[in-house]
Amino acid sequence: MLICPKLGVDNISIEENLVPYLNGTFEIQMSGDNLHNSFLESVKIIEAVKKFITVNEVILHLPFKFHTFELFKMFPGKLAELYQMLDMSSEFAGKQNIKLGILFHSELGFDYIQNDEMIGFIYQILSRVEKTNVYLLIENVLPDLTSPFSSRISSFELLLKVKHEKLLGCFDICHFRASENVLKQELEVPAELFDRIHEVHFSAALNGDGYIDKKNTHGVCHNNYSDFERDFQLVSSLDTDGTLVVVAELSETDYSIGDNMKAEMNLLRYRVMQGVPLHD
């Protein structure tokens, strides 16, 4: 299990006191309207980190304005931007000899996931990164209450439908707990997805009704050890080979390495050092 930070555009300049919280793997939140320019900004962050440590793997979370498969299918101009960015990513990752993940969301309902045209579209995107150091990730989101399958981890159904080694899962535990709050029931991660989950977004959902309050209750530090331990145990069960990337994803607006992110990372690192005893 690798405990990693999430960086944003404010991290183009890395201060030395932040170096202990860096390692060879991290995530970057992209921003802006143009994927070409956003990728170039991400490269600046990678270069800033390389001044202090060796970079092995970087995960790029697409900008929130365009981060779902559906939007790229709906807007050909944005799809062309995505293909250009994937080509740039492949060239950059090859030259730097690093792995580069591109993180998507999906707003697909279960019926739409059955659509062969949509599945084919995702395979088409994946074909762009075959035989490269680039791979794609899909993140679980809040459930669609109109779907009879909403008790499953919404959008992770794609991992069951698109069986491609270049499409992996990002398990967001805040979204997972918020989904439980919306549905008023406990959920489980389908066992058949365990070996497809490569990354975890680790943070708390403190809002009991499940609705997102970005500033106060969504993607925040755990405020008690019991909830932290419950989530740590769940994440540990997903780490089948010791290579799970666990990103402390604090806040939805500011991804600088602030006190909250440091506190969550410190506690995660402490628990990893302790080991992971199984609890009844």
Short mmCIF file of N, CA and C in Angstrom, two decimals, residues 66-206:
data_model
loop_
_atom_site.label_atom_id
_atom_site.label_comp_id
_atom_site.label_asym_id
_atom_site.label_seq_id
_atom_site.Cartn_x
_atom_site.Cartn_y
_atom_site.Cartn_z
N PHE A 66 -14.87 18.53 -17.80
CA PHE A 66 -14.89 17.45 -18.79
C PHE A 66 -14.14 16.26 -18.23
N HIS A 67 -14.86 15.42 -17.48
CA HIS A 67 -14.20 14.27 -16.87
C HIS A 67 -15.03 12.99 -16.96
N THR A 68 -16.10 13.00 -17.77
CA THR A 68 -16.91 11.79 -17.92
C THR A 68 -16.84 11.28 -19.35
N PHE A 69 -16.95 9.96 -19.50
CA PHE A 69 -16.95 9.36 -20.83
C PHE A 69 -18.09 9.92 -21.69
N GLU A 70 -19.25 10.17 -21.05
CA GLU A 70 -20.42 10.63 -21.79
C GLU A 70 -20.19 11.96 -22.49
N LEU A 71 -19.53 12.89 -21.77
CA LEU A 71 -19.30 14.21 -22.35
C LEU A 71 -18.38 14.14 -23.56
N PHE A 72 -17.39 13.26 -23.50
CA PHE A 72 -16.49 13.13 -24.66
C PHE A 72 -17.22 12.51 -25.85
N LYS A 73 -18.20 11.67 -25.56
CA LYS A 73 -18.97 11.10 -26.67
C LYS A 73 -19.92 12.13 -27.27
N MET A 74 -20.41 13.04 -26.43
CA MET A 74 -21.38 14.04 -26.88
C MET A 74 -20.72 15.19 -27.65
N PHE A 75 -19.45 15.49 -27.33
CA PHE A 75 -18.79 16.66 -27.91
C PHE A 75 -17.53 16.23 -28.67
N PRO A 76 -17.62 16.07 -30.00
CA PRO A 76 -16.47 15.62 -30.80
C PRO A 76 -15.24 16.48 -30.65
N GLY A 77 -15.43 17.79 -30.46
CA GLY A 77 -14.27 18.66 -30.30
C GLY A 77 -13.48 18.32 -29.04
N LYS A 78 -14.20 18.00 -27.97
CA LYS A 78 -13.52 17.63 -26.73
C LYS A 78 -12.89 16.24 -26.84
N LEU A 79 -13.51 15.36 -27.62
CA LEU A 79 -12.92 14.05 -27.85
C LEU A 79 -11.59 14.19 -28.59
N ALA A 80 -11.54 15.11 -29.57
CA ALA A 80 -10.29 15.36 -30.29
C ALA A 80 -9.22 15.88 -29.32
N GLU A 81 -9.62 16.76 -28.38
CA GLU A 81 -8.69 17.24 -27.36
C GLU A 81 -8.19 16.09 -26.49
N LEU A 82 -9.11 15.19 -26.13
CA LEU A 82 -8.72 14.05 -25.30
C LEU A 82 -7.72 13.18 -26.03
N TYR A 83 -7.95 12.89 -27.29
CA TYR A 83 -7.02 12.06 -28.05
C TYR A 83 -5.65 12.73 -28.15
N GLN A 84 -5.64 14.04 -28.36
CA GLN A 84 -4.37 14.76 -28.40
C GLN A 84 -3.65 14.64 -27.05
N MET A 85 -4.41 14.79 -25.96
CA MET A 85 -3.80 14.69 -24.64
C MET A 85 -3.28 13.29 -24.37
N LEU A 86 -4.02 12.27 -24.80
CA LEU A 86 -3.56 10.89 -24.61
C LEU A 86 -2.28 10.63 -25.40
N ASP A 87 -2.19 11.19 -26.60
CA ASP A 87 -0.96 11.03 -27.39
C ASP A 87 0.21 11.73 -26.71
N MET A 88 -0.03 12.92 -26.18
CA MET A 88 1.02 13.66 -25.46
C MET A 88 1.42 12.90 -24.19
N SER A 89 0.43 12.33 -23.51
CA SER A 89 0.70 11.57 -22.29
C SER A 89 1.55 10.35 -22.59
N SER A 90 1.22 9.66 -23.67
CA SER A 90 1.97 8.46 -24.04
C SER A 90 3.41 8.79 -24.36
N GLU A 91 3.61 9.89 -25.11
CA GLU A 91 4.97 10.30 -25.46
C GLU A 91 5.76 10.71 -24.21
N PHE A 92 5.11 11.49 -23.35
CA PHE A 92 5.78 11.96 -22.13
C PHE A 92 6.12 10.80 -21.21
N ALA A 93 5.15 9.89 -20.98
CA ALA A 93 5.39 8.76 -20.08
C ALA A 93 6.49 7.85 -20.61
N GLY A 94 6.53 7.69 -21.93
CA GLY A 94 7.58 6.87 -22.52
C GLY A 94 8.96 7.47 -22.33
N LYS A 95 9.07 8.77 -22.58
CA LYS A 95 10.37 9.44 -22.44
C LYS A 95 10.83 9.48 -20.99
N GLN A 96 9.87 9.65 -20.06
CA GLN A 96 10.22 9.74 -18.64
C GLN A 96 10.31 8.37 -17.98
N ASN A 97 9.89 7.34 -18.70
CA ASN A 97 9.86 5.98 -18.17
C ASN A 97 9.04 5.90 -16.88
N ILE A 98 7.84 6.49 -16.93
CA ILE A 98 6.91 6.44 -15.80
C ILE A 98 5.57 5.89 -16.27
N LYS A 99 4.75 5.48 -15.33
CA LYS A 99 3.36 5.10 -15.62
C LYS A 99 2.49 6.33 -15.42
N LEU A 100 1.51 6.48 -16.31
CA LEU A 100 0.64 7.64 -16.26
C LEU A 100 -0.82 7.17 -16.36
N GLY A 101 -1.62 7.45 -15.33
CA GLY A 101 -3.03 7.09 -15.33
C GLY A 101 -3.89 8.31 -15.62
N ILE A 102 -4.97 8.12 -16.36
CA ILE A 102 -5.92 9.19 -16.67
C ILE A 102 -7.25 8.79 -16.03
N LEU A 103 -7.73 9.61 -15.10
CA LEU A 103 -8.89 9.26 -14.28
C LEU A 103 -10.17 9.90 -14.81
N PHE A 104 -11.16 9.05 -15.11
CA PHE A 104 -12.48 9.47 -15.59
C PHE A 104 -13.54 9.21 -14.52
N HIS A 105 -14.65 9.93 -14.64
CA HIS A 105 -15.89 9.58 -13.97
C HIS A 105 -16.85 9.06 -15.04
N SER A 106 -18.02 8.61 -14.58
CA SER A 106 -19.07 8.24 -15.52
C SER A 106 -20.41 8.56 -14.88
N GLU A 107 -21.35 9.02 -15.69
CA GLU A 107 -22.70 9.28 -15.21
C GLU A 107 -23.69 8.27 -15.80
N LEU A 108 -23.14 7.15 -16.23
CA LEU A 108 -23.99 6.15 -16.88
C LEU A 108 -24.93 5.47 -15.91
N GLY A 109 -26.20 5.35 -16.28
CA GLY A 109 -27.11 4.46 -15.58
C GLY A 109 -26.88 3.04 -16.08
N PHE A 110 -27.38 2.07 -15.35
CA PHE A 110 -27.09 0.68 -15.70
C PHE A 110 -27.58 0.33 -17.10
N ASP A 111 -28.78 0.82 -17.47
CA ASP A 111 -29.31 0.50 -18.81
C ASP A 111 -28.39 1.02 -19.90
N TYR A 112 -27.81 2.21 -19.67
CA TYR A 112 -26.95 2.79 -20.69
C TYR A 112 -25.64 2.03 -20.78
N ILE A 113 -25.22 1.47 -19.66
CA ILE A 113 -23.99 0.70 -19.67
C ILE A 113 -24.12 -0.53 -20.57
N GLN A 114 -25.36 -1.02 -20.69
CA GLN A 114 -25.59 -2.18 -21.54
C GLN A 114 -25.48 -1.83 -23.03
N ASN A 115 -25.47 -0.53 -23.32
CA ASN A 115 -25.46 -0.06 -24.70
C ASN A 115 -24.13 -0.42 -25.36
N ASP A 116 -24.18 -1.28 -26.38
CA ASP A 116 -22.96 -1.73 -27.04
C ASP A 116 -22.19 -0.58 -27.68
N GLU A 117 -22.94 0.44 -28.13
CA GLU A 117 -22.27 1.59 -28.75
C GLU A 117 -21.38 2.30 -27.74
N MET A 118 -21.87 2.46 -26.51
CA MET A 118 -21.09 3.15 -25.49
C MET A 118 -19.89 2.30 -25.08
N ILE A 119 -20.11 1.01 -24.93
CA ILE A 119 -19.01 0.12 -24.57
C ILE A 119 -17.94 0.17 -25.67
N GLY A 120 -18.38 0.15 -26.92
CA GLY A 120 -17.44 0.24 -28.03
C GLY A 120 -16.67 1.55 -28.03
N PHE A 121 -17.34 2.64 -27.62
CA PHE A 121 -16.68 3.94 -27.54
C PHE A 121 -15.55 3.92 -26.53
N ILE A 122 -15.77 3.27 -25.40
CA ILE A 122 -14.73 3.21 -24.37
C ILE A 122 -13.57 2.36 -24.86
N TYR A 123 -13.86 1.25 -25.53
CA TYR A 123 -12.78 0.45 -26.11
C TYR A 123 -11.99 1.26 -27.14
N GLN A 124 -12.69 2.13 -27.86
CA GLN A 124 -12.02 2.99 -28.85
C GLN A 124 -11.02 3.91 -28.16
N ILE A 125 -11.40 4.49 -27.03
CA ILE A 125 -10.48 5.35 -26.28
C ILE A 125 -9.30 4.52 -25.77
N LEU A 126 -9.60 3.34 -25.25
CA LEU A 126 -8.54 2.48 -24.73
C LEU A 126 -7.52 2.09 -25.80
N SER A 127 -7.99 1.95 -27.03
CA SER A 127 -7.08 1.55 -28.11
C SER A 127 -6.01 2.61 -28.34
N ARG A 128 -6.29 3.83 -27.90
CA ARG A 128 -5.34 4.92 -28.10
C ARG A 128 -4.10 4.76 -27.22
N VAL A 129 -4.23 3.99 -26.13
CA VAL A 129 -3.11 3.90 -25.18
C VAL A 129 -2.53 2.48 -25.11
N GLU A 130 -2.95 1.60 -26.01
CA GLU A 130 -2.37 0.27 -26.03
C GLU A 130 -0.87 0.36 -26.37
N LYS A 131 -0.10 -0.51 -25.77
CA LYS A 131 1.35 -0.56 -25.98
C LYS A 131 2.03 0.74 -25.58
N THR A 132 1.46 1.42 -24.56
CA THR A 132 2.08 2.63 -24.01
C THR A 132 2.17 2.46 -22.49
N ASN A 133 2.75 3.46 -21.82
CA ASN A 133 2.82 3.48 -20.36
C ASN A 133 1.60 4.15 -19.73
N VAL A 134 0.57 4.40 -20.53
CA VAL A 134 -0.63 5.10 -20.07
C VAL A 134 -1.76 4.09 -19.87
N TYR A 135 -2.55 4.31 -18.82
CA TYR A 135 -3.74 3.50 -18.58
C TYR A 135 -4.87 4.44 -18.14
N LEU A 136 -6.10 3.95 -18.12
CA LEU A 136 -7.26 4.73 -17.73
C LEU A 136 -7.85 4.19 -16.44
N LEU A 137 -8.48 5.07 -15.66
CA LEU A 137 -9.19 4.66 -14.46
C LEU A 137 -10.62 5.20 -14.50
N ILE A 138 -11.54 4.47 -13.86
CA ILE A 138 -12.92 4.92 -13.67
C ILE A 138 -13.19 4.95 -12.18
N GLU A 139 -13.79 6.05 -11.71
CA GLU A 139 -14.05 6.25 -10.28
C GLU A 139 -15.52 6.02 -9.95
N ASN A 140 -15.79 5.37 -8.82
CA ASN A 140 -17.18 5.21 -8.38
C ASN A 140 -17.76 6.56 -7.95
N VAL A 141 -19.04 6.75 -8.25
CA VAL A 141 -19.71 8.00 -7.91
C VAL A 141 -20.97 7.68 -7.11
N LEU A 142 -21.75 8.71 -6.78
CA LEU A 142 -22.97 8.50 -6.03
C LEU A 142 -23.98 7.73 -6.86
N PRO A 143 -24.85 6.93 -6.23
CA PRO A 143 -25.75 6.05 -6.98
C PRO A 143 -26.89 6.79 -7.65
N ASP A 144 -27.40 6.19 -8.71
CA ASP A 144 -28.60 6.67 -9.40
C ASP A 144 -29.79 6.00 -8.74
N LEU A 145 -30.58 6.77 -7.99
CA LEU A 145 -31.68 6.17 -7.24
C LEU A 145 -32.81 5.67 -8.13
N THR A 146 -32.79 6.05 -9.41
CA THR A 146 -33.83 5.56 -10.32
C THR A 146 -33.50 4.19 -10.88
N SER A 147 -32.30 3.71 -10.62
CA SER A 147 -31.88 2.43 -11.18
C SER A 147 -32.13 1.29 -10.20
N PRO A 148 -32.65 0.16 -10.66
CA PRO A 148 -32.82 -0.99 -9.77
C PRO A 148 -31.50 -1.59 -9.33
N PHE A 149 -30.42 -1.15 -9.94
CA PHE A 149 -29.09 -1.67 -9.62
C PHE A 149 -28.28 -0.67 -8.80
N SER A 150 -28.96 0.31 -8.20
CA SER A 150 -28.24 1.38 -7.53
C SER A 150 -27.51 0.92 -6.27
N SER A 151 -27.81 -0.29 -5.80
CA SER A 151 -27.09 -0.78 -4.63
C SER A 151 -25.67 -1.24 -4.99
N ARG A 152 -25.41 -1.41 -6.30
CA ARG A 152 -24.05 -1.68 -6.73
C ARG A 152 -23.26 -0.38 -6.72
N ILE A 153 -21.97 -0.47 -6.84
CA ILE A 153 -21.16 0.75 -6.85
C ILE A 153 -21.31 1.39 -8.22
N SER A 154 -22.07 2.48 -8.26
CA SER A 154 -22.39 3.13 -9.52
C SER A 154 -21.13 3.41 -10.34
N SER A 155 -21.20 3.16 -11.61
CA SER A 155 -20.16 3.37 -12.62
C SER A 155 -19.08 2.29 -12.58
N PHE A 156 -18.91 1.59 -11.45
CA PHE A 156 -17.95 0.49 -11.44
C PHE A 156 -18.45 -0.68 -12.27
N GLU A 157 -19.74 -0.66 -12.65
CA GLU A 157 -20.24 -1.68 -13.56
C GLU A 157 -19.43 -1.70 -14.85
N LEU A 158 -18.86 -0.55 -15.19
CA LEU A 158 -18.05 -0.48 -16.41
C LEU A 158 -16.87 -1.44 -16.36
N LEU A 159 -16.31 -1.63 -15.18
CA LEU A 159 -15.17 -2.54 -15.05
C LEU A 159 -15.59 -3.98 -15.33
N LEU A 160 -16.86 -4.29 -15.10
CA LEU A 160 -17.35 -5.63 -15.39
C LEU A 160 -17.70 -5.79 -16.86
N LYS A 161 -18.05 -4.67 -17.51
CA LYS A 161 -18.44 -4.74 -18.91
C LYS A 161 -17.27 -4.54 -19.87
N VAL A 162 -16.32 -3.71 -19.46
CA VAL A 162 -15.15 -3.44 -20.30
C VAL A 162 -13.96 -4.16 -19.67
N LYS A 163 -13.72 -5.34 -20.11
CA LYS A 163 -12.66 -6.16 -19.52
C LYS A 163 -11.38 -5.96 -20.32
N HIS A 164 -10.69 -4.91 -19.94
CA HIS A 164 -9.48 -4.51 -20.65
C HIS A 164 -8.42 -4.19 -19.60
N GLU A 165 -7.22 -4.69 -19.79
CA GLU A 165 -6.16 -4.51 -18.80
C GLU A 165 -5.77 -3.05 -18.60
N LYS A 166 -6.14 -2.18 -19.54
CA LYS A 166 -5.80 -0.77 -19.43
C LYS A 166 -6.89 0.06 -18.75
N LEU A 167 -8.00 -0.56 -18.34
CA LEU A 167 -9.05 0.14 -17.61
C LEU A 167 -9.10 -0.41 -16.19
N LEU A 168 -8.76 0.44 -15.21
CA LEU A 168 -8.71 0.04 -13.82
C LEU A 168 -9.67 0.91 -13.00
N GLY A 169 -9.81 0.57 -11.72
CA GLY A 169 -10.76 1.27 -10.87
C GLY A 169 -10.08 2.18 -9.86
N CYS A 170 -10.73 3.32 -9.58
CA CYS A 170 -10.36 4.18 -8.46
C CYS A 170 -11.53 4.14 -7.49
N PHE A 171 -11.31 3.58 -6.31
CA PHE A 171 -12.35 3.44 -5.30
C PHE A 171 -12.32 4.64 -4.38
N ASP A 172 -13.36 5.49 -4.47
CA ASP A 172 -13.47 6.68 -3.62
C ASP A 172 -14.30 6.31 -2.41
N ILE A 173 -13.65 6.22 -1.25
CA ILE A 173 -14.36 5.75 -0.06
C ILE A 173 -15.34 6.80 0.47
N CYS A 174 -15.08 8.08 0.20
CA CYS A 174 -16.03 9.12 0.57
C CYS A 174 -17.31 8.96 -0.24
N HIS A 175 -17.19 8.74 -1.54
CA HIS A 175 -18.38 8.50 -2.38
C HIS A 175 -19.11 7.23 -1.94
N PHE A 176 -18.34 6.22 -1.56
CA PHE A 176 -18.91 4.95 -1.11
C PHE A 176 -19.75 5.15 0.15
N ARG A 177 -19.21 5.84 1.15
CA ARG A 177 -19.95 6.07 2.39
C ARG A 177 -21.14 7.00 2.16
N ALA A 178 -20.97 8.02 1.31
CA ALA A 178 -22.08 8.89 0.98
C ALA A 178 -23.20 8.11 0.29
N SER A 179 -22.83 7.14 -0.55
CA SER A 179 -23.82 6.30 -1.21
C SER A 179 -24.61 5.48 -0.19
N GLU A 180 -23.91 4.96 0.81
CA GLU A 180 -24.60 4.22 1.87
C GLU A 180 -25.59 5.12 2.59
N ASN A 181 -25.19 6.38 2.81
CA ASN A 181 -26.08 7.32 3.48
C ASN A 181 -27.31 7.64 2.64
N VAL A 182 -27.14 7.75 1.32
CA VAL A 182 -28.26 8.01 0.42
C VAL A 182 -29.22 6.83 0.40
N LEU A 183 -28.66 5.63 0.28
CA LEU A 183 -29.48 4.43 0.13
C LEU A 183 -29.98 3.87 1.46
N LYS A 184 -29.40 4.36 2.57
CA LYS A 184 -29.76 3.89 3.90
C LYS A 184 -29.52 2.39 4.04
N GLN A 185 -28.39 1.92 3.51
CA GLN A 185 -28.04 0.52 3.62
C GLN A 185 -26.53 0.36 3.47
N GLU A 186 -26.01 -0.73 4.03
CA GLU A 186 -24.59 -1.02 3.87
C GLU A 186 -24.33 -1.61 2.50
N LEU A 187 -23.22 -1.20 1.89
CA LEU A 187 -22.84 -1.69 0.56
C LEU A 187 -21.58 -2.54 0.67
N GLU A 188 -21.34 -3.32 -0.34
CA GLU A 188 -20.12 -4.12 -0.42
C GLU A 188 -19.45 -3.88 -1.77
N VAL A 189 -18.16 -3.97 -1.77
CA VAL A 189 -17.41 -3.92 -3.03
C VAL A 189 -17.47 -5.31 -3.65
N PRO A 190 -18.01 -5.46 -4.86
CA PRO A 190 -18.07 -6.79 -5.49
C PRO A 190 -16.69 -7.45 -5.56
N ALA A 191 -16.63 -8.68 -5.11
CA ALA A 191 -15.34 -9.39 -5.02
C ALA A 191 -14.65 -9.47 -6.38
N GLU A 192 -15.44 -9.52 -7.46
CA GLU A 192 -14.84 -9.66 -8.78
C GLU A 192 -14.11 -8.40 -9.23
N LEU A 193 -14.24 -7.32 -8.45
CA LEU A 193 -13.56 -6.07 -8.79
C LEU A 193 -12.25 -5.88 -8.03
N PHE A 194 -11.98 -6.72 -7.05
CA PHE A 194 -10.83 -6.49 -6.18
C PHE A 194 -9.53 -6.34 -6.99
N ASP A 195 -9.31 -7.22 -7.95
CA ASP A 195 -8.04 -7.16 -8.68
C ASP A 195 -8.05 -6.12 -9.79
N ARG A 196 -9.15 -5.37 -9.93
CA ARG A 196 -9.20 -4.28 -10.92
C ARG A 196 -9.03 -2.91 -10.25
N ILE A 197 -9.08 -2.86 -8.93
CA ILE A 197 -8.96 -1.58 -8.23
C ILE A 197 -7.48 -1.28 -8.00
N HIS A 198 -7.03 -0.18 -8.59
CA HIS A 198 -5.63 0.20 -8.52
C HIS A 198 -5.38 1.36 -7.57
N GLU A 199 -6.40 2.21 -7.39
CA GLU A 199 -6.24 3.43 -6.60
C GLU A 199 -7.41 3.59 -5.65
N VAL A 200 -7.16 4.25 -4.52
CA VAL A 200 -8.20 4.60 -3.56
C VAL A 200 -8.11 6.09 -3.27
N HIS A 201 -9.25 6.77 -3.26
CA HIS A 201 -9.34 8.12 -2.71
C HIS A 201 -9.80 7.99 -1.27
N PHE A 202 -8.95 8.40 -0.33
CA PHE A 202 -9.23 8.18 1.09
C PHE A 202 -9.58 9.50 1.76
N SER A 203 -10.81 9.60 2.24
CA SER A 203 -11.28 10.75 3.02
C SER A 203 -12.62 10.37 3.60
N ALA A 204 -13.19 11.26 4.40
CA ALA A 204 -14.44 10.96 5.09
C ALA A 204 -15.61 11.69 4.45
N ALA A 205 -16.81 11.10 4.61
CA ALA A 205 -18.07 11.77 4.28
C ALA A 205 -18.81 11.97 5.60
N LEU A 206 -18.81 13.18 6.11
CA LEU A 206 -19.37 13.43 7.44
C LEU A 206 -20.85 13.77 7.41
#
